[in-house]
Short mmCIF file of C-alpha atoms in Angstrom, two decimals:
data_model
loop_
_atom_site.label_atom_id
_atom_site.label_comp_id
_atom_site.label_asym_id
_atom_site.label_seq_id
_atom_site.Cartn_x
_atom_site.Cartn_y
_atom_site.Cartn_z
CA UNK R 135 19.37 11.91 -54.86
CA UNK R 136 22.13 14.00 -55.52
CA UNK R 137 21.27 17.83 -56.67
CA UNK R 138 18.09 18.07 -55.13
CA UNK R 139 18.81 19.50 -51.24
CA UNK R 140 21.77 21.56 -49.57
CA UNK R 141 23.08 21.33 -45.94
CA UNK R 142 23.30 25.05 -43.63
CA UNK R 143 25.32 25.02 -40.37
CA UNK R 144 23.83 27.83 -38.21
CA UNK R 145 25.92 29.88 -35.06
CA UNK R 146 25.01 32.15 -32.97
CA UNK R 147 27.60 35.25 -31.57
CA UNK R 148 30.70 36.04 -33.38
CA UNK R 149 32.98 38.66 -32.19
CA UNK R 150 36.62 37.79 -30.65
CA UNK R 151 38.76 40.53 -29.12
CA UNK R 152 41.81 38.83 -28.41
CA UNK R 153 44.30 37.87 -31.01
CA UNK R 154 45.79 35.01 -32.45
CA UNK R 155 42.34 35.39 -34.73
CA UNK R 156 43.39 31.97 -36.54
CA UNK R 157 43.38 29.98 -33.36
CA UNK R 158 39.93 29.80 -32.70
CA UNK R 159 38.40 28.24 -35.69
CA UNK R 160 40.80 25.15 -35.12
CA UNK R 161 38.36 22.66 -33.06
CA UNK R 162 35.55 23.47 -36.48
CA UNK R 163 37.07 24.21 -39.34
CA UNK R 164 36.83 21.03 -41.26
CA UNK R 165 33.41 21.11 -39.99
CA UNK R 166 32.42 24.08 -41.22
CA UNK R 167 34.18 23.70 -44.45
CA UNK R 168 31.97 20.67 -45.20
CA UNK R 169 28.68 22.33 -45.59
CA UNK R 170 27.16 23.44 -48.37
CA UNK R 171 26.54 26.71 -46.68
CA UNK R 172 27.23 28.55 -43.91
CA UNK R 173 25.39 31.06 -41.68
CA UNK R 174 26.85 33.64 -38.43
CA UNK R 175 25.74 36.10 -36.55
CA UNK R 176 27.76 39.43 -36.09
CA UNK R 177 28.45 40.60 -32.52
CA UNK R 178 30.92 43.72 -33.55
CA UNK R 179 31.70 46.10 -36.01
CA UNK R 180 35.16 45.86 -37.70
CA UNK R 181 36.15 49.78 -38.15
CA UNK R 182 39.10 52.16 -38.20
CA UNK R 183 36.37 55.15 -38.44
CA UNK R 184 33.59 56.21 -35.90
CA UNK R 185 32.82 57.73 -32.88
CA UNK R 186 31.55 56.17 -29.54
CA UNK R 187 27.96 56.35 -28.73
CA UNK R 188 27.50 57.93 -24.52
CA UNK R 189 24.89 54.77 -25.23
CA UNK R 190 26.34 52.67 -26.63
CA UNK R 191 28.35 49.56 -24.48
CA UNK R 192 31.47 50.15 -24.70
CA UNK R 193 34.60 50.94 -27.04
CA UNK R 194 35.20 46.50 -27.45
CA UNK R 195 32.50 47.04 -30.16
CA UNK R 196 34.86 48.48 -32.45
CA UNK R 197 38.00 46.14 -33.36
CA UNK R 198 40.53 46.76 -36.20
CA UNK R 199 39.35 45.06 -39.50
CA UNK R 200 41.88 42.52 -39.91
CA UNK R 201 40.45 40.90 -37.05
CA UNK R 202 36.99 39.92 -39.26
CA UNK R 203 39.54 37.29 -40.31
CA UNK R 204 37.45 34.82 -38.06
CA UNK R 205 35.21 34.58 -40.53
CA UNK R 206 36.74 34.11 -43.52
CA UNK R 207 38.48 31.32 -41.24
CA UNK R 208 35.08 29.92 -40.91
CA UNK R 209 34.45 30.33 -44.27
CA UNK R 210 30.43 32.05 -43.06
CA UNK R 211 29.26 32.76 -46.30
CA UNK R 212 26.26 34.82 -45.43
CA UNK R 213 26.16 37.09 -42.40
CA UNK R 214 24.13 38.95 -39.89
CA UNK R 215 24.82 42.56 -39.16
CA UNK R 216 21.84 43.39 -37.43
CA UNK R 217 22.75 43.41 -33.90
CA UNK R 218 22.67 45.58 -30.21
CA UNK R 219 25.99 46.79 -30.88
CA UNK R 220 25.65 47.62 -34.80
CA UNK R 221 25.66 51.42 -34.56
CA UNK R 222 28.18 51.58 -31.06
CA UNK R 223 29.99 53.95 -33.63
CA UNK R 224 27.62 55.38 -35.59
CA UNK R 225 27.10 54.94 -39.21
CA UNK R 226 30.33 54.84 -40.36
CA UNK R 227 31.46 51.79 -38.72
CA UNK R 228 28.37 50.75 -39.47
CA UNK R 229 28.19 50.91 -43.20
CA UNK R 230 32.65 49.97 -43.21
CA UNK R 231 31.76 46.90 -41.21
CA UNK R 232 29.22 45.99 -43.96
CA UNK R 233 31.14 46.84 -47.34
CA UNK R 234 33.89 45.07 -45.84
CA UNK R 235 32.16 41.32 -45.47
CA UNK R 236 31.10 41.82 -49.14
CA UNK R 237 34.90 42.62 -49.78
CA UNK R 238 35.20 40.01 -48.91
CA UNK R 239 32.60 37.52 -50.91
CA UNK R 240 30.58 37.12 -47.93
CA UNK R 241 26.95 38.16 -47.48
CA UNK R 242 25.79 40.66 -45.14
CA UNK R 243 21.80 40.90 -44.05
CA UNK R 244 19.59 43.47 -41.74
CA UNK R 245 21.72 46.43 -42.03
CA UNK R 246 22.11 49.86 -44.21
CA UNK R 247 22.29 52.33 -44.99
CA UNK R 248 17.68 52.79 -45.02
CA UNK R 249 14.78 50.71 -44.31
CA UNK R 250 14.72 49.35 -46.88
CA UNK R 251 18.27 48.29 -48.06
CA UNK R 252 18.55 46.17 -44.05
CA UNK R 253 15.33 44.54 -44.72
CA UNK R 254 16.69 43.47 -48.23
CA UNK R 255 16.31 39.98 -48.52
CA UNK R 256 19.83 37.37 -49.51
CA UNK R 257 18.34 35.31 -51.75
CA UNK R 258 21.48 32.04 -51.47
CA UNK R 259 20.94 29.13 -54.41
CA UNK R 260 22.60 25.60 -54.04
CA UNK R 261 22.08 22.66 -56.05
CA UNK R 262 19.40 23.95 -57.12
CA UNK R 263 17.85 25.37 -54.17
CA UNK R 264 17.33 28.62 -53.50
CA UNK R 265 16.76 30.06 -50.22
CA UNK R 266 16.16 34.07 -48.57
CA UNK R 267 17.92 35.08 -45.15
CA UNK R 268 16.47 37.86 -43.31
CA UNK R 269 17.65 39.27 -40.37
CA UNK R 270 16.27 41.24 -37.57
CA UNK R 271 16.91 42.81 -34.20
CA UNK R 272 14.66 43.51 -31.55
CA UNK R 273 17.51 44.64 -28.43
CA UNK R 274 18.05 48.62 -30.51
CA UNK R 275 19.25 51.58 -28.36
CA UNK R 276 17.47 55.07 -29.23
CA UNK R 277 18.82 55.37 -32.77
CA UNK R 278 19.85 52.30 -34.21
CA UNK R 279 16.71 51.64 -35.51
CA UNK R 280 16.81 51.94 -39.93
CA UNK R 281 14.60 54.06 -41.36
CA UNK R 282 13.59 55.56 -44.84
CA UNK R 283 17.02 57.73 -44.83
CA UNK R 284 18.13 56.93 -42.27
CA UNK R 285 21.62 54.71 -41.41
CA UNK R 286 20.62 51.71 -39.35
CA UNK R 287 19.22 48.09 -38.38
CA UNK R 288 16.54 46.83 -38.94
CA UNK R 289 13.82 46.31 -36.23
CA UNK R 290 12.00 44.23 -34.48
CA UNK R 291 11.02 46.21 -31.69
CA UNK R 292 9.49 44.79 -28.26
CA UNK R 293 6.70 46.94 -25.64
CA UNK R 294 7.48 45.72 -22.02
CA UNK R 295 4.20 46.08 -19.50
CA UNK R 296 3.88 45.35 -16.01
CA UNK R 297 0.14 43.56 -15.03
CA UNK R 298 -1.08 43.51 -11.49
CA UNK R 299 -1.21 39.90 -10.63
CA UNK R 300 -2.94 40.20 -7.23
CA UNK R 301 -4.65 41.90 -5.32
CA UNK R 302 -2.18 42.61 -2.48
CA UNK R 303 -0.20 45.67 -2.85
CA UNK R 304 3.67 44.88 -3.02
CA UNK R 305 3.08 41.61 -5.39
CA UNK R 306 5.63 41.25 -8.32
CA UNK R 307 3.98 42.16 -11.14
CA UNK R 308 3.66 39.88 -14.11
CA UNK R 309 6.19 41.40 -16.92
CA UNK R 310 4.07 41.55 -20.64
CA UNK R 311 6.18 42.21 -23.79
CA UNK R 312 4.75 42.87 -27.26
CA UNK R 313 6.19 43.32 -30.88
CA UNK R 314 5.94 46.72 -32.23
CA UNK R 315 2.49 46.33 -34.67
CA UNK R 316 4.90 48.00 -37.31
CA UNK R 317 8.23 46.42 -36.80
CA UNK R 318 5.66 42.74 -37.07
CA UNK R 319 4.04 44.07 -39.75
CA UNK R 320 7.07 45.21 -41.81
CA UNK R 321 8.73 41.91 -40.83
CA UNK R 322 5.71 40.10 -42.43
CA UNK R 323 5.83 41.61 -45.37
CA UNK R 324 8.80 41.39 -45.84
CA UNK R 325 9.05 36.52 -45.06
CA UNK R 326 6.05 37.18 -48.01
CA UNK R 327 7.89 38.61 -49.87
CA UNK R 328 10.59 36.68 -49.83
CA UNK R 329 8.82 33.75 -50.48
CA UNK R 330 7.88 34.69 -52.98
CA UNK R 331 10.90 34.07 -54.87
CA UNK R 332 12.38 31.21 -53.52
CA UNK R 333 12.06 27.71 -52.13
CA UNK R 334 12.82 28.95 -47.52
CA UNK R 335 13.22 31.57 -46.31
CA UNK R 336 15.34 31.88 -42.50
CA UNK R 337 14.60 35.17 -40.14
CA UNK R 338 17.28 35.29 -37.89
CA UNK R 339 16.18 37.42 -35.05
CA UNK R 340 18.80 39.03 -32.11
CA UNK R 341 16.44 39.51 -29.49
CA UNK R 342 15.69 38.20 -26.30
CA UNK R 343 17.27 38.16 -22.74
CA UNK R 344 20.63 37.80 -22.02
CA UNK R 345 22.18 35.64 -19.28
CA UNK R 346 19.30 34.74 -18.00
CA UNK R 347 19.43 30.76 -18.90
CA UNK R 348 15.72 29.30 -20.61
CA UNK R 349 13.65 32.71 -20.17
CA UNK R 350 11.72 33.14 -22.71
CA UNK R 351 10.06 36.73 -23.61
CA UNK R 352 6.27 36.58 -24.70
CA UNK R 353 7.34 39.16 -27.52
CA UNK R 354 9.47 36.27 -29.23
CA UNK R 355 6.83 33.46 -29.34
CA UNK R 356 5.05 35.65 -30.25
CA UNK R 357 7.18 36.54 -32.69
CA UNK R 358 8.09 33.37 -34.04
CA UNK R 359 4.72 32.41 -35.11
CA UNK R 360 3.92 35.24 -36.92
CA UNK R 361 7.08 34.87 -39.13
CA UNK R 362 6.00 31.30 -39.91
CA UNK R 363 2.46 32.56 -40.66
CA UNK R 364 4.11 34.69 -43.27
CA UNK R 365 6.11 31.92 -44.43
CA UNK R 366 9.44 31.37 -42.84
CA UNK R 367 11.15 27.83 -42.39
CA UNK R 368 13.76 28.20 -40.05
CA UNK R 369 14.28 31.42 -36.80
CA UNK R 370 17.84 31.23 -36.02
CA UNK R 371 17.76 33.35 -32.83
CA UNK R 372 21.17 34.74 -31.07
CA UNK R 373 22.41 37.74 -28.32
CA UNK R 374 21.64 35.66 -25.21
CA UNK R 375 25.33 34.37 -24.53
CA UNK R 376 24.09 30.78 -23.24
CA UNK R 377 21.34 28.20 -25.80
CA UNK R 378 17.60 28.60 -24.88
CA UNK R 379 14.92 26.60 -26.85
CA UNK R 380 14.13 25.34 -29.51
CA UNK R 381 10.55 25.28 -30.32
CA UNK R 382 8.35 23.81 -33.04
CA UNK R 383 5.22 25.38 -34.89
CA UNK R 384 3.55 23.41 -37.73
CA UNK R 385 6.24 21.66 -38.17
CA UNK R 386 8.52 24.88 -38.09
CA UNK R 387 11.60 25.33 -36.29
CA UNK R 388 12.62 27.76 -34.15
CA UNK R 389 16.46 27.98 -32.01
CA UNK R 390 15.72 30.67 -29.46
CA UNK R 391 19.16 31.17 -28.59
CA UNK R 392 22.65 29.15 -30.70
CA UNK R 393 24.71 31.37 -28.24
CA UNK R 394 27.75 32.18 -27.85
CA UNK R 395 30.05 30.56 -30.63
CA UNK R 396 33.42 32.68 -31.29
CA UNK R 397 33.24 35.13 -28.84
CA UNK R 398 35.79 37.06 -26.05
CA UNK R 399 35.27 39.99 -23.96
CA UNK R 400 37.24 41.58 -21.45
CA UNK R 401 36.63 39.76 -17.82
CA UNK R 402 33.93 41.49 -15.65
CA UNK R 403 36.35 43.35 -12.74
CA UNK R 404 35.21 42.49 -9.44
CA UNK R 405 32.57 45.35 -8.81
CA UNK R 406 31.19 44.54 -12.04
CA UNK R 407 31.16 41.06 -11.31
CA UNK R 408 28.99 41.90 -8.13
CA UNK R 409 26.70 43.50 -9.69
CA UNK R 410 25.92 41.85 -13.19
CA UNK R 411 25.85 38.24 -10.19
CA UNK R 412 23.28 40.12 -8.46
CA UNK R 413 21.24 42.25 -11.50
CA UNK R 414 20.94 38.21 -13.32
CA UNK R 415 20.76 35.74 -10.58
CA UNK R 416 23.47 33.74 -12.23
CA UNK R 417 26.94 32.97 -11.16
CA UNK R 418 30.41 34.04 -13.29
CA UNK R 419 32.79 31.01 -14.66
CA UNK R 420 36.47 31.27 -13.05
CA UNK R 421 37.80 29.03 -15.73
CA UNK R 422 36.38 31.40 -18.57
CA UNK R 423 37.50 34.95 -17.45
CA UNK R 424 37.38 36.33 -21.16
CA UNK R 425 33.50 35.21 -21.16
CA UNK R 426 32.03 36.58 -18.76
CA UNK R 427 28.19 35.98 -19.44
CA UNK R 428 28.13 33.21 -17.00
CA UNK R 429 28.21 29.09 -16.28
CA UNK R 430 26.44 27.90 -19.51
CA UNK R 431 27.75 30.57 -21.58
CA UNK R 432 30.55 28.06 -22.99
CA UNK R 433 27.69 25.78 -23.93
CA UNK R 434 26.47 26.63 -27.71
CA UNK R 435 24.61 25.00 -30.46
CA UNK R 436 25.40 24.82 -34.18
CA UNK R 437 22.30 24.75 -35.94
CA UNK R 438 22.10 22.20 -38.93
CA UNK R 439 19.36 22.49 -41.79
CA UNK R 440 18.67 20.64 -45.31
CA UNK R 441 16.96 22.34 -47.92
CA UNK R 442 14.54 20.83 -50.61
CA UNK R 443 12.42 22.05 -53.15
CA UNK R 444 9.93 22.23 -50.93
CA UNK R 445 11.00 23.81 -47.69
CA UNK R 446 12.79 23.18 -44.08
CA UNK R 447 13.73 19.25 -44.70
CA UNK R 448 15.01 18.52 -41.64
CA UNK R 449 16.29 20.56 -38.86
CA UNK R 450 19.02 19.46 -36.23
CA UNK R 451 21.29 20.24 -34.13
CA UNK R 452 24.77 20.07 -33.30
CA UNK R 453 26.19 20.36 -29.26
CA UNK R 454 29.48 22.48 -29.03
CA UNK R 455 31.26 23.06 -26.05
CA UNK R 456 33.34 25.69 -25.80
CA UNK R 457 37.27 25.29 -24.50
CA UNK R 458 39.93 27.27 -22.05
CA UNK R 459 40.90 28.82 -25.74
CA UNK R 460 37.37 29.93 -26.13
CA UNK R 461 37.48 27.72 -29.32
CA UNK R 462 34.56 25.84 -29.74
CA UNK R 463 34.79 21.70 -29.87
CA UNK R 464 31.35 20.08 -31.37
CA UNK R 465 30.60 16.84 -28.58
CA UNK R 466 30.96 13.04 -29.97
CA UNK R 467 27.93 10.80 -29.08
CA UNK R 468 30.02 8.66 -26.98
CA UNK R 469 31.55 12.03 -25.19
CA UNK R 470 29.88 12.33 -21.08
CA UNK R 471 30.00 16.08 -22.26
CA UNK R 472 27.69 15.31 -24.92
CA UNK R 473 24.69 13.51 -22.78
CA UNK R 474 25.38 16.33 -20.31
CA UNK R 475 24.40 18.83 -23.27
CA UNK R 476 21.33 17.52 -24.79
CA UNK R 477 19.45 16.72 -20.99
CA UNK R 478 20.32 20.81 -20.99
CA UNK R 479 18.76 21.37 -23.89
CA UNK R 480 15.32 19.52 -22.81
CA UNK R 481 15.90 21.01 -19.23
CA UNK R 482 15.79 24.71 -21.14
CA UNK R 483 12.94 24.04 -24.11
CA UNK R 484 11.10 22.19 -21.58
CA UNK R 485 7.68 24.44 -22.51
CA UNK R 486 8.13 24.71 -25.32
CA UNK R 487 6.93 22.87 -28.70
CA UNK R 488 9.37 19.92 -29.73
CA UNK R 489 10.81 16.22 -29.27
CA UNK R 490 14.13 15.45 -29.60
CA UNK R 491 15.47 12.24 -31.35
CA UNK R 492 19.57 11.51 -30.98
CA UNK R 493 21.20 10.81 -34.10
CA UNK R 494 24.63 9.94 -33.86
CA UNK R 495 26.45 13.05 -33.11
CA UNK R 496 23.13 15.24 -33.96
CA UNK R 497 20.00 16.41 -32.16
CA UNK R 498 16.97 16.00 -34.57
CA UNK R 499 14.67 18.33 -33.91
CA UNK R 500 10.74 16.86 -34.77
#
């Protein structure tokens, strides 16, 4: 029956640094425009102010405000600004970015003038269904987290420990990660409060281990289960710059990484490419010099979720391949690349509870 549900399309990292900006959405514009609601992750800041922080990732993380038009081209309604680059240029650039999106009628979440503002949910009502959106970041540099009276990002940080697995000296240890207890408790409370006022809660997580295929950190699973237990219905993950597992917990779906959506970056110099490949054990794709995150960086997903008055009715994803002009292209069932994408996602999700069922051009998660 019409009016008792609505469809969300959710995408991963967006932040191209090369123009023309309006070319990137050529293959996805009509698909996104047809959805009831659209979500994406903001990978850069958009401002002419601020100063580059010494411990930041470099100048490419701040772009001219006009380059944010890519979000309008795709008609994104809600965006997470909770990224590891959000504070690369300090308070002013982040706050400018938040105000820029608001001026465009796009709701930013996950950062603000203080912790309360950064963790305030966005409520969206479509067809009588009310959904709350929250966003957090786990990959924050020192000083990037919002505080009671400090500008920054909503934090869901993690500790790292090294556990001996053998009595012999020199055997590699097991790496154990766990979320900060205070951050986890705050996230749980945020979700519980939001759920009291909404039919469903969507949680965006900028988290995990980038570039390395399939690897999921312990803290991500702990966090996902805690979020679902608190009342979240869907988790949208990103930061890894390639697709990662889909996991199902008590009927709730976690997309651990939606990958890049519309991204570009400076090509790595030969010396930096060699360091990158040795550090992460992966190969760069020479056909994609401006997507320098590994051979699987061109793979992507669009998460699709249908919500009704009781929460998440159906979750699925659309396989996407980024072309050599860095334009995301949704794949269709009879395209041989579609089968390859499904095979990859089965491999990436092998150790997670899930079942994929192909329905036309989408893969339903159950």
